[in-house]
Short mmCIF file of C-alpha atoms in Angstrom, two decimals:
data_model
loop_
_atom_site.label_atom_id
_atom_site.label_comp_id
_atom_site.label_asym_id
_atom_site.label_seq_id
_atom_site.Cartn_x
_atom_site.Cartn_y
_atom_site.Cartn_z
CA MET A 12 -0.17 -0.09 0.26
CA THR A 13 1.09 3.11 -0.69
CA ASP A 14 2.48 5.24 2.40
CA LYS A 15 0.79 9.02 2.67
CA SER A 16 4.27 10.69 1.71
CA ASP A 17 4.23 8.85 -1.45
CA PHE A 18 1.50 11.23 -2.12
CA LEU A 19 3.15 14.11 -0.75
CA HIS A 20 6.15 13.17 -2.71
CA SER A 21 3.98 13.09 -6.09
CA ALA A 22 1.74 16.20 -4.79
CA ARG A 23 4.80 18.39 -3.64
CA ARG A 24 6.88 17.52 -6.98
CA THR A 25 3.67 17.96 -9.65
CA VAL A 26 3.11 21.79 -7.55
CA ARG A 27 6.94 22.20 -8.67
CA MET A 28 7.46 21.31 -12.02
CA GLU A 29 3.87 22.99 -13.11
CA ALA A 30 5.54 26.78 -11.52
CA GLU A 31 8.45 25.77 -13.07
CA SER A 32 7.10 25.96 -16.34
CA VAL A 33 4.91 29.04 -15.90
CA SER A 34 7.81 30.97 -14.00
CA ILE A 35 9.28 30.55 -17.99
CA LEU A 36 6.43 32.34 -18.92
CA GLU A 37 7.81 35.67 -18.33
CA ASP A 38 10.42 35.94 -19.94
CA ARG A 39 9.07 34.09 -23.02
CA LEU A 40 7.08 37.27 -23.32
CA ASP A 41 7.68 39.28 -26.25
CA GLU A 42 6.18 41.96 -29.11
CA SER A 43 4.33 38.13 -30.02
CA PHE A 44 1.80 38.54 -27.12
CA VAL A 45 1.58 42.26 -28.58
CA ASP A 46 0.43 41.44 -31.53
CA CYS A 47 -1.55 39.31 -30.19
CA CYS A 48 -3.29 41.97 -28.14
CA LYS A 49 -3.76 44.26 -31.23
CA LEU A 50 -5.58 41.71 -32.89
CA LEU A 51 -7.71 41.23 -30.04
CA MET A 52 -8.08 44.69 -29.78
CA LYS A 53 -9.14 45.25 -33.41
CA THR A 54 -11.70 42.33 -33.48
CA LYS A 55 -15.35 43.66 -34.08
CA GLY A 56 -17.13 40.40 -33.99
CA ARG A 57 -17.06 38.06 -30.96
CA VAL A 58 -13.61 36.41 -30.03
CA ILE A 59 -13.78 32.63 -30.98
CA VAL A 60 -11.28 29.79 -29.08
CA THR A 61 -11.34 26.55 -29.48
CA GLY A 62 -9.25 23.49 -29.02
CA MET A 63 -9.54 19.98 -28.71
CA GLY A 64 -9.13 17.51 -25.44
CA LYS A 65 -7.77 18.97 -22.35
CA SER A 66 -6.88 22.19 -24.75
CA GLY A 67 -10.62 22.66 -25.10
CA HIS A 68 -10.98 22.12 -21.57
CA ILE A 69 -8.86 25.92 -20.77
CA ALA A 70 -10.57 27.18 -24.35
CA ASN A 71 -13.68 27.15 -22.94
CA LYS A 72 -12.31 27.99 -19.69
CA MET A 73 -10.52 31.12 -21.40
CA ALA A 74 -13.19 31.92 -23.80
CA ALA A 75 -15.23 32.50 -20.06
CA THR A 76 -12.37 34.21 -19.41
CA PHE A 77 -12.92 36.85 -21.89
CA ALA A 78 -16.09 37.19 -22.13
CA SER A 79 -16.31 38.16 -18.24
CA THR A 80 -13.70 41.08 -18.66
CA GLY A 81 -14.75 43.32 -21.27
CA THR A 82 -14.11 40.60 -24.53
CA PRO A 83 -16.91 38.69 -25.63
CA ALA A 84 -16.04 35.35 -26.79
CA PHE A 85 -17.10 31.92 -27.17
CA TYR A 86 -16.00 28.29 -26.94
CA VAL A 87 -16.61 26.84 -30.76
CA HIS A 88 -15.55 22.77 -30.24
CA PRO A 89 -13.47 21.86 -33.70
CA GLY A 90 -15.42 18.84 -34.20
CA GLU A 91 -18.42 20.17 -34.65
CA ALA A 92 -17.53 23.27 -35.55
CA SER A 93 -16.44 21.20 -39.43
CA HIS A 94 -20.02 19.46 -38.23
CA GLY A 95 -22.05 23.06 -38.97
CA ASP A 96 -21.11 24.86 -35.74
CA MET A 97 -18.74 26.81 -38.21
CA GLY A 98 -21.56 29.06 -38.99
CA MET A 99 -20.99 30.73 -35.75
CA ILE A 100 -17.91 32.17 -37.27
CA THR A 101 -18.64 35.52 -38.88
CA ASP A 102 -15.92 37.77 -41.21
CA LYS A 103 -16.16 40.23 -38.24
CA ASP A 104 -14.19 37.35 -35.94
CA CYS A 105 -11.05 37.08 -34.24
CA VAL A 106 -10.03 33.03 -34.10
CA VAL A 107 -8.16 31.18 -30.91
CA ALA A 108 -6.87 27.81 -31.86
CA LEU A 109 -4.66 25.78 -28.44
CA SER A 110 -3.29 23.60 -29.98
CA ASN A 111 0.03 21.67 -26.92
CA SER A 112 1.41 19.94 -30.67
CA GLY A 113 0.56 22.53 -32.54
CA SER A 114 -0.95 19.23 -34.99
CA THR A 115 -4.30 18.92 -33.90
CA PRO A 116 -6.21 17.41 -37.43
CA GLU A 117 -10.29 19.24 -36.40
CA LEU A 118 -8.33 22.47 -35.92
CA LEU A 119 -5.85 22.12 -39.64
CA THR A 120 -9.32 20.50 -40.91
CA LEU A 121 -10.37 24.44 -40.19
CA LEU A 122 -7.81 25.95 -41.63
CA PRO A 123 -8.73 26.64 -44.65
CA LEU A 124 -12.14 27.46 -43.37
CA ILE A 125 -10.81 30.68 -40.99
CA LYS A 126 -8.01 31.56 -44.30
CA ARG A 127 -11.82 31.84 -45.99
CA LEU A 128 -13.28 33.83 -44.33
CA GLY A 129 -10.37 36.57 -44.01
CA ILE A 130 -10.65 36.38 -40.54
CA PRO A 131 -6.96 36.67 -37.94
CA LEU A 132 -5.46 33.39 -36.04
CA ILE A 133 -3.80 32.63 -32.99
CA ALA A 134 -2.43 29.79 -32.33
CA LEU A 135 -1.59 28.72 -29.22
CA THR A 136 1.11 25.92 -29.22
CA GLY A 137 4.15 23.88 -28.21
CA ASN A 138 6.18 24.06 -31.08
CA GLU A 139 6.53 26.65 -33.24
CA HIS A 140 7.60 24.82 -36.49
CA SER A 141 4.41 23.14 -36.51
CA THR A 142 1.39 23.85 -39.03
CA LEU A 143 -0.68 25.53 -36.83
CA ALA A 144 1.53 27.39 -35.59
CA LYS A 145 2.61 28.70 -39.02
CA ALA A 146 -1.03 29.21 -40.52
CA ALA A 147 -1.23 32.19 -37.97
CA ASP A 148 -1.34 35.24 -38.48
CA ALA A 149 0.31 34.82 -34.33
CA HIS A 150 1.22 32.60 -33.01
CA LEU A 151 2.46 32.43 -28.71
CA ASP A 152 4.97 29.41 -27.05
CA SER A 153 3.15 27.31 -24.53
CA GLY A 154 5.42 24.93 -24.62
CA VAL A 155 6.99 23.51 -21.91
CA GLU A 156 10.28 20.66 -21.28
CA THR A 157 8.38 18.39 -19.71
CA GLU A 158 4.70 17.30 -18.53
CA ALA A 159 4.29 16.66 -13.98
CA CYS A 160 3.22 13.96 -15.35
CA PRO A 161 5.43 11.08 -14.83
CA LEU A 162 5.71 9.45 -17.94
CA ASP A 163 4.89 12.76 -20.32
CA LEU A 164 2.05 11.96 -21.75
CA ALA A 165 -0.84 13.51 -19.51
CA PRO A 166 -0.88 17.39 -20.61
CA THR A 167 -0.85 19.07 -17.23
CA SER A 168 2.37 21.54 -17.40
CA SER A 169 2.31 22.21 -20.76
CA THR A 170 -2.38 22.88 -20.27
CA THR A 171 -1.50 25.14 -17.25
CA CYS A 172 0.86 27.29 -19.29
CA THR A 173 -1.95 27.67 -21.68
CA LEU A 174 -4.36 28.63 -19.26
CA VAL A 175 -1.95 31.62 -18.01
CA LEU A 176 -1.48 32.55 -21.37
CA GLY A 177 -5.03 32.72 -21.81
CA ASP A 178 -5.39 35.23 -18.41
CA ALA A 179 -2.60 36.96 -19.32
CA LEU A 180 -4.23 37.70 -22.02
CA ALA A 181 -7.51 38.66 -20.99
CA ILE A 182 -6.14 41.11 -17.63
CA ALA A 183 -3.61 42.70 -20.17
CA LEU A 184 -7.00 43.34 -22.61
CA LEU A 185 -9.04 44.41 -19.69
CA GLU A 186 -6.57 46.33 -18.66
CA ALA A 187 -6.87 48.41 -22.54
CA ARG A 188 -10.01 48.36 -22.65
CA GLY A 189 -10.17 50.74 -19.24
CA PHE A 190 -12.80 47.75 -17.85
CA THR A 191 -14.06 48.75 -14.47
CA ALA A 192 -15.31 47.01 -11.67
CA GLU A 193 -19.12 47.96 -12.72
CA ASP A 194 -18.44 46.57 -15.75
CA PHE A 195 -17.23 43.75 -14.81
CA ALA A 196 -20.14 43.19 -12.60
CA PHE A 197 -22.91 43.01 -15.23
CA SER A 198 -21.19 39.89 -16.84
CA HIS A 199 -21.56 39.05 -13.11
CA PRO A 200 -25.67 39.61 -11.83
CA GLY A 201 -25.85 37.01 -9.57
CA GLY A 202 -24.83 35.15 -6.15
CA ALA A 203 -22.58 37.08 -3.18
CA LEU A 204 -20.47 38.37 -6.37
CA GLY A 205 -23.47 40.20 -8.14
CA ARG A 206 -24.19 41.23 -4.83
CA LYS A 207 -21.17 43.33 -4.02
CA LEU A 208 -21.28 44.14 -6.98
CA LEU A 209 -24.29 45.72 -8.06
CA LEU A 210 -25.05 46.42 -5.27
CA LYS A 211 -25.14 50.69 -4.10
CA VAL A 212 -24.56 52.01 -1.53
CA ASP A 213 -28.27 53.86 -1.17
CA ASP A 214 -29.52 50.10 -1.37
CA VAL A 215 -28.39 48.96 2.03
CA MET A 216 -27.88 52.61 4.06
CA ARG A 217 -30.34 54.61 6.67
CA THR A 218 -32.75 57.27 5.83
CA GLY A 219 -34.82 59.62 6.76
CA SER A 220 -36.80 58.76 10.66
CA ALA A 221 -34.24 56.20 10.83
CA ILE A 222 -31.01 58.35 10.45
CA PRO A 223 -30.70 59.25 14.49
CA CYS A 224 -29.81 63.21 14.93
CA VAL A 225 -29.27 65.74 17.36
CA ALA A 226 -27.68 69.27 17.77
CA ARG A 227 -24.88 70.64 18.59
CA GLN A 228 -26.12 72.25 21.86
CA THR A 229 -27.94 68.37 22.99
CA PRO A 230 -26.30 67.70 26.99
CA LEU A 231 -23.71 64.05 25.87
CA GLY A 232 -26.44 61.85 28.08
CA ASP A 233 -29.54 63.17 25.76
CA ALA A 234 -27.35 62.64 22.85
CA LEU A 235 -26.38 58.94 23.96
CA LEU A 236 -30.16 58.66 24.71
CA GLU A 237 -30.66 59.19 20.82
CA VAL A 238 -27.82 56.40 20.26
CA THR A 239 -29.61 54.38 22.29
CA ARG A 240 -32.72 54.63 20.28
CA GLN A 241 -31.67 54.01 16.62
CA GLY A 242 -29.15 51.09 17.43
CA LEU A 243 -26.69 52.39 15.38
CA GLY A 244 -23.83 52.77 18.32
CA MET A 245 -23.31 56.36 16.58
CA THR A 246 -25.54 60.05 15.80
CA THR A 247 -25.65 62.45 12.80
CA ILE A 248 -24.90 65.80 15.38
CA THR A 249 -26.56 69.10 13.19
CA GLU A 250 -27.00 73.16 14.18
CA SER A 251 -30.57 73.16 14.92
CA GLY A 252 -31.50 69.11 15.17
CA THR A 253 -32.80 68.51 12.29
CA LYS A 254 -31.04 66.31 9.21
CA ALA A 255 -31.83 69.35 6.33
CA ASP A 256 -28.63 70.81 8.39
CA THR A 257 -25.79 69.96 6.57
CA VAL A 258 -23.12 67.30 9.16
CA ILE A 259 -20.78 69.04 10.86
CA GLY A 260 -19.94 65.78 13.30
CA VAL A 261 -20.83 62.28 14.09
CA PHE A 262 -21.17 60.91 17.45
CA THR A 263 -19.78 57.21 17.73
CA ASP A 264 -18.75 54.91 20.71
CA GLY A 265 -15.37 55.30 20.02
CA ASP A 266 -15.93 59.22 21.04
CA LEU A 267 -17.99 58.12 23.72
CA ARG A 268 -14.93 55.92 25.68
CA ARG A 269 -12.28 58.52 24.92
CA ALA A 270 -15.13 60.99 26.59
CA LEU A 271 -15.36 58.46 29.16
CA ASP A 272 -11.52 58.04 29.76
CA ASP A 273 -11.55 62.23 30.09
CA GLN A 274 -13.65 62.38 33.01
CA VAL A 275 -16.42 64.47 31.10
CA ASP A 276 -19.74 65.03 32.84
CA ILE A 277 -22.05 63.47 30.81
CA ARG A 278 -24.94 65.82 31.53
CA THR A 279 -23.68 69.62 30.91
CA THR A 280 -20.85 68.37 28.46
CA GLN A 281 -22.70 69.53 25.05
CA ILE A 282 -22.19 66.91 21.89
CA GLY A 283 -20.88 69.14 19.45
CA ALA A 284 -17.29 69.53 22.31
CA VAL A 285 -17.03 66.11 22.02
CA MET A 286 -17.52 64.94 18.88
CA THR A 287 -16.01 63.80 15.80
CA LYS A 288 -15.37 66.83 13.10
CA SER A 289 -15.90 65.78 9.30
CA PRO A 290 -16.22 63.04 9.67
CA SER A 291 -15.81 60.22 7.09
CA HIS A 292 -18.36 59.65 3.90
CA ILE A 293 -19.23 58.26 0.55
CA LYS A 294 -21.27 59.86 -2.17
CA SER A 295 -24.76 58.46 -2.73
CA GLY A 296 -24.59 55.94 -5.88
CA THR A 297 -21.65 54.51 -5.07
CA LEU A 298 -21.59 50.88 -4.56
CA ALA A 299 -21.58 49.31 -1.29
CA ALA A 300 -18.47 47.72 -1.45
CA GLU A 301 -16.30 50.35 -1.54
CA ALA A 302 -18.07 51.79 1.60
CA LEU A 303 -17.22 48.55 3.19
CA ARG A 304 -13.22 48.77 1.74
CA LEU A 305 -13.43 52.43 3.30
CA MET A 306 -14.96 52.03 6.92
CA GLN A 307 -12.35 49.11 6.72
CA GLU A 308 -9.76 50.62 5.75
CA ASN A 309 -10.95 53.31 8.61
CA ARG A 310 -11.72 51.27 11.36
CA ILE A 311 -15.28 51.83 11.60
CA SER A 312 -18.45 51.32 11.98
CA ALA A 313 -20.72 53.95 10.07
CA LEU A 314 -20.51 55.81 7.03
CA LEU A 315 -22.39 59.21 6.10
CA VAL A 316 -23.42 58.94 2.76
CA LEU A 317 -23.99 62.50 0.77
CA ASN A 318 -25.48 63.23 -2.03
CA GLU A 319 -24.33 66.00 -4.62
CA GLU A 320 -25.51 68.52 -2.89
CA GLN A 321 -23.47 67.38 0.22
CA LYS A 322 -26.60 66.89 3.02
CA LEU A 323 -27.47 63.98 4.33
CA SER A 324 -28.61 60.75 2.32
CA GLY A 325 -27.74 58.37 5.17
CA VAL A 326 -25.81 56.26 7.11
CA VAL A 327 -25.08 52.94 5.52
CA THR A 328 -23.14 50.11 9.14
CA LEU A 329 -21.19 47.58 8.76
CA LEU A 330 -23.84 45.80 10.42
CA GLY A 331 -25.77 46.45 7.27
CA LEU A 332 -23.14 45.38 5.05
CA LEU A 333 -23.01 41.60 6.26
CA GLU A 334 -27.09 42.18 6.45
CA ALA A 335 -26.85 42.86 2.09
CA GLY A 336 -23.86 39.64 2.50
CA ILE A 337 -20.90 42.26 1.90
CA ALA A 338 -18.88 41.22 3.94
#
């Protein structure tokens, strides 16, 4: 029976070999990579990614990554392309073909059809002298010295390198297009990721009568009653005590601890004397995820939301973000 140390030895060898293969890619990147990016950027239609077997699985993932980062793309099975799916490819598209050998028959069969359409062909192969590499308008070398498989047969290191090159292309294009988090959100509307990317502070903030507010002259003891009544662990402060006025400060549990340390008299001390001036705030319409980042960065549990006139629209809290599934 195999000892557990044998399993660990095998696993560590595999990780090490694949990591070494990937590390070589950085120095291998040259003008060919730039040529690929330029061809993809100029594509007016879709990027068609194709490959057989394990390369097909990588091609499928590559197409999905392109599509979710601003480069419209989809996967076409090369075998199916020869039996009707070639009709999915138009003269405005670009083809990215994956093959470690560069001589996969199903891909070579498509070459005359791709050339007939007059569309760019990008090849990722492990053999720059292969038929596919030579037929391509741009070629990326995804070759490895040896697979992580001890038999040097199962695609392992080679598919990992191809996957990394695909990610490198997608991210280079993302940055070149100025793709934003909001753009990304439209491709990921579901689940926790969708909530994090689509939810705005306006959707989760406290508004109206749910916002605690007191006047600058309010005794600290009375202000604490307002903090307790609303249950946000804080209160806003305006000159008159109405939320229509400009907020001049906030009072939080942190301010309370500091006031108690200074032994202030909560019956006579006015809230304006112990409040935090110029409190942290965020603009209405901002992503809730950005509010979470600011709160974590500043170590606060509540954030004011201001409208275009710099007036108070609401208060977003860490608890509110947690309940919305953002944090």
